[in-house]
Amino acid sequence: MEQVIGNISVLAAMPIFNLGLLIDGLLVGSIFALAAYGLALVWGVMNVKNLAQGDFIMIGGYITWTLGRMGIDPLLGVPVAMVVLWGIGWVLYRTVISKVITRDLFTSLLATFGIAIVIQQGLNLAFGPDTQSAHANLPTLSFAGGLITIATTRIVGFVLAILLAIAVILFMRKSRMGQAIRATAQDSRAARVLGIDTEKVYSFTFCLNAAICGAAGALVVMVWNVQPFLGTTYSIRLFVIVTAAGFGNLPGVIAAGFGMGVFEQFGGFVLGAEFQQALIVLLLLAVLAVRQLQQRRVRQAVQ
Amino acid sequence: MVASEQAQTGGYHGGVGAAISVDEVARQALEIVREISVEQLDALAGREPHLRIDNLNAGYGQMEILHGFNLRVSSGQSLCLIGPNGAGKSTVLHSIFGFTNIYSGSISTERDGKKIEITRLSSNEKLRSAGIAYILQDKSVFPGMTVEENLWLGAYLMNRKSAKQAADKIFDKYPRLAARRKHLARVLSGGERRLLEISRALVMDPQVLLVDEPSIGLEPRFIDAVFDILGELQHKEGKTIVMVEQNAKKGLEYSDIGYVLVSGKLALAGHAKDLLNDPDVGRLFLGG
Ligand SMILES: Nc1ncnc2c1ncn2[C@@H]1O[C@H](COP(=O)(O)OP(=O)(O)O)[C@@H](O)[C@H]1O
Ligand SMILES: [Mg+2]
């Protein structure tokens, strides 16, 4: 407790520290926003809530880490992880997701939960339980006489995440496949009547999301670290973000992603890093409780 | 007694004064089933039919809904299917468009005087090469997209350039839509939305329009407008129209031929005007 008060007084006494945390928060927030967008996409188009989202991110991280050990710059891990995850997404879609997509919510939750466990155990077998990170060969910048330090990797990660998000959003707006995906999300029956192959749309959407996770994972392993069982905390973060914003609300999802990054940085600084995960779970509970209250109000209004 | 009880609790069928329950309509409808020969259907179509269905058995999964169904409609003609709820009217349209399981029978259309068999074509092929388009029953515009994007999606099977050209043609034809080009479909009025649904199906320039319940969910003042649009497509552009209409009176008033479908079988067929005056049809489907 004393320590918490001490940390808060540090922030109050040195505004420059707030700025540092804010910048860091936005940097990691951009990665959250990207992966949350992918989660919202699959949720909105296929009505599948992908509990393995964080584990896809871990795979992307391990791919990049492996490349790093082979002497390949982790930045190259971004495209490689995207391609590999696209392939993994395709196989998973064909073998599992396509079979549960028309079923109820519970079945698809169970299926993606199963996928998450298989990925975690697989990563544990392949890489062991240790935490790993990959370092791009980039310097750390310091400002304000060393009070603020920003790793260039984080800036590069930020820029890449933003560029990728813009690319995906443009793709969804302009390309014919993007239009077909949005049409299917809005009314799948009408889409089929116009000759849109909704099966192909679902498969593409799932693969696209997996690729987005691959990129996010490559960035995560550069600015942070990966560990076989860390995916779950990412999944929870992303569900908090998407639930808070509403899955149909794209600007909201992106804003909430940044918000999450900033919130975590300040929370972690004030409470200590060891409480950061507890904080995320608390946030999930809070968001779910608020949503529940909102829905109850709607239900009452309907009656 | 049972019937009037159901009429109070269940939904009414038809207009004011039609105190017959849905189930009772279905039961009595079975009694009016008359034997209808293919020759009669040919005579109704008048000349060589543009679209024909022969002895069709079709349904969903293993469940057969249509039993030995026949249909004839010639080019530029309109046919209205009426009948009790669940009779299989929509299933006829689904079958023509390739959305059902077809166990036996055949569906064919014609091009340049030659008959082409389309029984087993996928709906994409129906749309792309057989000139058949489907207009869905209920709200089916993409609400979060602009009017323009909705039309482009109607041309999803074309390349991008032809799609834009085809959409522009529609805008030339319907200035009301052109004025709302950049608006989201969600903000359109009910009538405009129906117009968008219909014109989205016109982008591929189909010869046959399958229309499921054009008047459903529309305010009365829009209903005639929608039938006028369909009438114009039929009379000015020679489109062939097969529609399903719960509002049997309106549907028959605007159509050339009427078919009454009961339990997946053709029960009655005639010129729409004659059906409007048929006492059985009047009692069961036109509200007394
Ligand atoms: N997609 C579907 N899958 C399974 N059964 C269906 C489907 N659509 C309709 N049915 C069934 O087929 C029967 C006929 O339905 P339908 O053709 O919609 O009747 P109508 O249009 O005359 O009211 C009903 O028993 C209905 O439950
Ligand atoms: Mg129907």
PDB file of C-alpha atoms in Angstrom, chain B residues 63-158:
ATOM      1  CA  MET B  63     -37.636 -33.451 -46.051  1.00  0.00           C
ATOM      2  CA  GLU B  64     -39.638 -33.325 -49.266  1.00  0.00           C
ATOM      3  CA  ILE B  65     -41.783 -30.179 -49.456  1.00  0.00           C
ATOM      4  CA  LEU B  66     -42.874 -30.027 -53.117  1.00  0.00           C
ATOM      5  CA  HIS B  67     -44.537 -33.095 -54.592  1.00  0.00           C
ATOM      6  CA  GLY B  68     -44.808 -33.390 -58.357  1.00  0.00           C
ATOM      7  CA  PHE B  69     -45.019 -29.658 -58.928  1.00  0.00           C
ATOM      8  CA  ASN B  70     -45.452 -28.190 -62.428  1.00  0.00           C
ATOM      9  CA  LEU B  71     -45.210 -24.604 -63.582  1.00  0.00           C
ATOM     10  CA  ARG B  72     -45.344 -22.740 -66.892  1.00  0.00           C
ATOM     11  CA  VAL B  73     -44.801 -19.059 -67.425  1.00  0.00           C
ATOM     12  CA  SER B  74     -44.003 -17.366 -70.692  1.00  0.00           C
ATOM     13  CA  SER B  75     -41.741 -14.458 -71.378  1.00  0.00           C
ATOM     14  CA  GLY B  76     -43.115 -11.125 -70.180  1.00  0.00           C
ATOM     15  CA  GLN B  77     -45.771 -12.788 -68.095  1.00  0.00           C
ATOM     16  CA  SER B  78     -46.306 -12.606 -64.344  1.00  0.00           C
ATOM     17  CA  LEU B  79     -47.360 -15.486 -62.152  1.00  0.00           C
ATOM     18  CA  CYS B  80     -48.461 -15.198 -58.538  1.00  0.00           C
ATOM     19  CA  LEU B  81     -48.284 -18.095 -56.095  1.00  0.00           C
ATOM     20  CA  ILE B  82     -50.743 -17.975 -53.232  1.00  0.00           C
ATOM     21  CA  GLY B  83     -51.712 -20.486 -50.572  1.00  0.00           C
ATOM     22  CA  PRO B  84     -51.660 -21.112 -46.852  1.00  0.00           C
ATOM     23  CA  ASN B  85     -48.593 -20.489 -44.740  1.00  0.00           C
ATOM     24  CA  GLY B  86     -46.062 -23.260 -45.054  1.00  0.00           C
ATOM     25  CA  ALA B  87     -47.576 -24.574 -48.300  1.00  0.00           C
ATOM     26  CA  GLY B  88     -44.180 -24.377 -49.977  1.00  0.00           C
ATOM     27  CA  LYS B  89     -44.552 -21.177 -51.994  1.00  0.00           C
ATOM     28  CA  SER B  90     -41.126 -19.843 -51.068  1.00  0.00           C
ATOM     29  CA  THR B  91     -39.741 -23.306 -51.633  1.00  0.00           C
ATOM     30  CA  VAL B  92     -40.823 -23.080 -55.287  1.00  0.00           C
ATOM     31  CA  LEU B  93     -38.709 -19.924 -55.669  1.00  0.00           C
ATOM     32  CA  HIS B  94     -35.834 -21.510 -53.722  1.00  0.00           C
ATOM     33  CA  SER B  95     -35.928 -24.497 -56.052  1.00  0.00           C
ATOM     34  CA  ILE B  96     -35.854 -22.364 -59.186  1.00  0.00           C
ATOM     35  CA  PHE B  97     -32.855 -20.483 -57.773  1.00  0.00           C
ATOM     36  CA  GLY B  98     -30.980 -23.585 -56.623  1.00  0.00           C
ATOM     37  CA  PHE B  99     -31.381 -23.327 -52.860  1.00  0.00           C
ATOM     38  CA  THR B 100     -33.127 -26.680 -52.305  1.00  0.00           C
ATOM     39  CA  ASN B 101     -32.439 -30.350 -52.657  1.00  0.00           C
ATOM     40  CA  ILE B 102     -34.007 -31.570 -55.871  1.00  0.00           C
ATOM     41  CA  TYR B 103     -34.850 -35.276 -55.748  1.00  0.00           C
ATOM     42  CA  SER B 104     -36.428 -35.566 -59.183  1.00  0.00           C
ATOM     43  CA  GLY B 105     -38.089 -33.567 -61.924  1.00  0.00           C
ATOM     44  CA  SER B 106     -36.702 -30.785 -64.050  1.00  0.00           C
ATOM     45  CA  ILE B 107     -36.524 -27.018 -64.340  1.00  0.00           C
ATOM     46  CA  SER B 108     -35.746 -25.380 -67.634  1.00  0.00           C
ATOM     47  CA  THR B 109     -35.647 -22.035 -69.317  1.00  0.00           C
ATOM     48  CA  GLU B 110     -35.028 -21.015 -72.903  1.00  0.00           C
ATOM     49  CA  ARG B 111     -32.637 -18.852 -74.818  1.00  0.00           C
ATOM     50  CA  ASP B 112     -33.019 -17.996 -78.517  1.00  0.00           C
ATOM     51  CA  GLY B 113     -35.868 -20.463 -78.777  1.00  0.00           C
ATOM     52  CA  LYS B 114     -33.758 -23.298 -77.398  1.00  0.00           C
ATOM     53  CA  LYS B 115     -34.621 -25.050 -74.171  1.00  0.00           C
ATOM     54  CA  ILE B 116     -31.876 -25.089 -71.539  1.00  0.00           C
ATOM     55  CA  GLU B 117     -31.977 -27.371 -68.579  1.00  0.00           C
ATOM     56  CA  ILE B 118     -31.141 -25.583 -65.324  1.00  0.00           C
ATOM     57  CA  THR B 119     -32.282 -28.086 -62.705  1.00  0.00           C
ATOM     58  CA  ARG B 120     -28.867 -28.674 -61.205  1.00  0.00           C
ATOM     59  CA  LEU B 121     -27.159 -25.338 -61.787  1.00  0.00           C
ATOM     60  CA  SER B 122     -25.790 -23.572 -58.714  1.00  0.00           C
ATOM     61  CA  SER B 123     -27.400 -20.264 -57.823  1.00  0.00           C
ATOM     62  CA  ASN B 124     -24.278 -18.470 -59.057  1.00  0.00           C
ATOM     63  CA  GLU B 125     -24.750 -20.005 -62.472  1.00  0.00           C
ATOM     64  CA  LYS B 126     -28.445 -19.207 -62.387  1.00  0.00           C
ATOM     65  CA  LEU B 127     -27.551 -15.588 -61.785  1.00  0.00           C
ATOM     66  CA  ARG B 128     -24.603 -15.406 -64.148  1.00  0.00           C
ATOM     67  CA  SER B 129     -25.759 -17.371 -67.143  1.00  0.00           C
ATOM     68  CA  ALA B 130     -29.419 -18.366 -66.808  1.00  0.00           C
ATOM     69  CA  GLY B 131     -30.666 -14.816 -66.223  1.00  0.00           C
ATOM     70  CA  ILE B 132     -32.553 -15.549 -63.031  1.00  0.00           C
ATOM     71  CA  ALA B 133     -32.481 -13.248 -60.003  1.00  0.00           C
ATOM     72  CA  TYR B 134     -34.018 -13.606 -56.578  1.00  0.00           C
ATOM     73  CA  ILE B 135     -35.517 -10.843 -54.477  1.00  0.00           C
ATOM     74  CA  LEU B 136     -35.661 -11.852 -50.841  1.00  0.00           C
ATOM     75  CA  GLN B 137     -38.744 -11.811 -48.687  1.00  0.00           C
ATOM     76  CA  ASP B 138     -37.829  -9.441 -45.904  1.00  0.00           C
ATOM     77  CA  LYS B 139     -35.433  -6.635 -45.114  1.00  0.00           C
ATOM     78  CA  SER B 140     -32.371  -7.604 -47.059  1.00  0.00           C
ATOM     79  CA  VAL B 141     -30.474  -4.470 -47.969  1.00  0.00           C
ATOM     80  CA  PHE B 142     -27.045  -4.171 -46.382  1.00  0.00           C
ATOM     81  CA  PRO B 143     -27.895  -1.499 -43.816  1.00  0.00           C
ATOM     82  CA  GLY B 144     -24.344  -0.375 -43.085  1.00  0.00           C
ATOM     83  CA  MET B 145     -23.461   0.192 -46.738  1.00  0.00           C
ATOM     84  CA  THR B 146     -24.332   3.003 -49.057  1.00  0.00           C
ATOM     85  CA  VAL B 147     -26.988   2.690 -51.747  1.00  0.00           C
ATOM     86  CA  GLU B 148     -24.192   2.629 -54.295  1.00  0.00           C
ATOM     87  CA  GLU B 149     -22.304  -0.168 -52.547  1.00  0.00           C
ATOM     88  CA  ASN B 150     -25.509  -2.170 -52.310  1.00  0.00           C
ATOM     89  CA  LEU B 151     -25.898  -1.964 -56.079  1.00  0.00           C
ATOM     90  CA  TRP B 152     -22.246  -2.845 -56.690  1.00  0.00           C
ATOM     91  CA  LEU B 153     -22.787  -5.963 -54.623  1.00  0.00           C
ATOM     92  CA  GLY B 154     -25.710  -6.796 -56.889  1.00  0.00           C
ATOM     93  CA  ALA B 155     -23.050  -7.007 -59.601  1.00  0.00           C
ATOM     94  CA  TYR B 156     -20.662  -9.028 -57.469  1.00  0.00           C
ATOM     95  CA  LEU B 157     -20.272 -11.632 -60.219  1.00  0.00           C
ATOM     96  CA  MET B 158     -19.116  -9.000 -62.751  1.00  0.00           C
TER      97      MET B 158
END
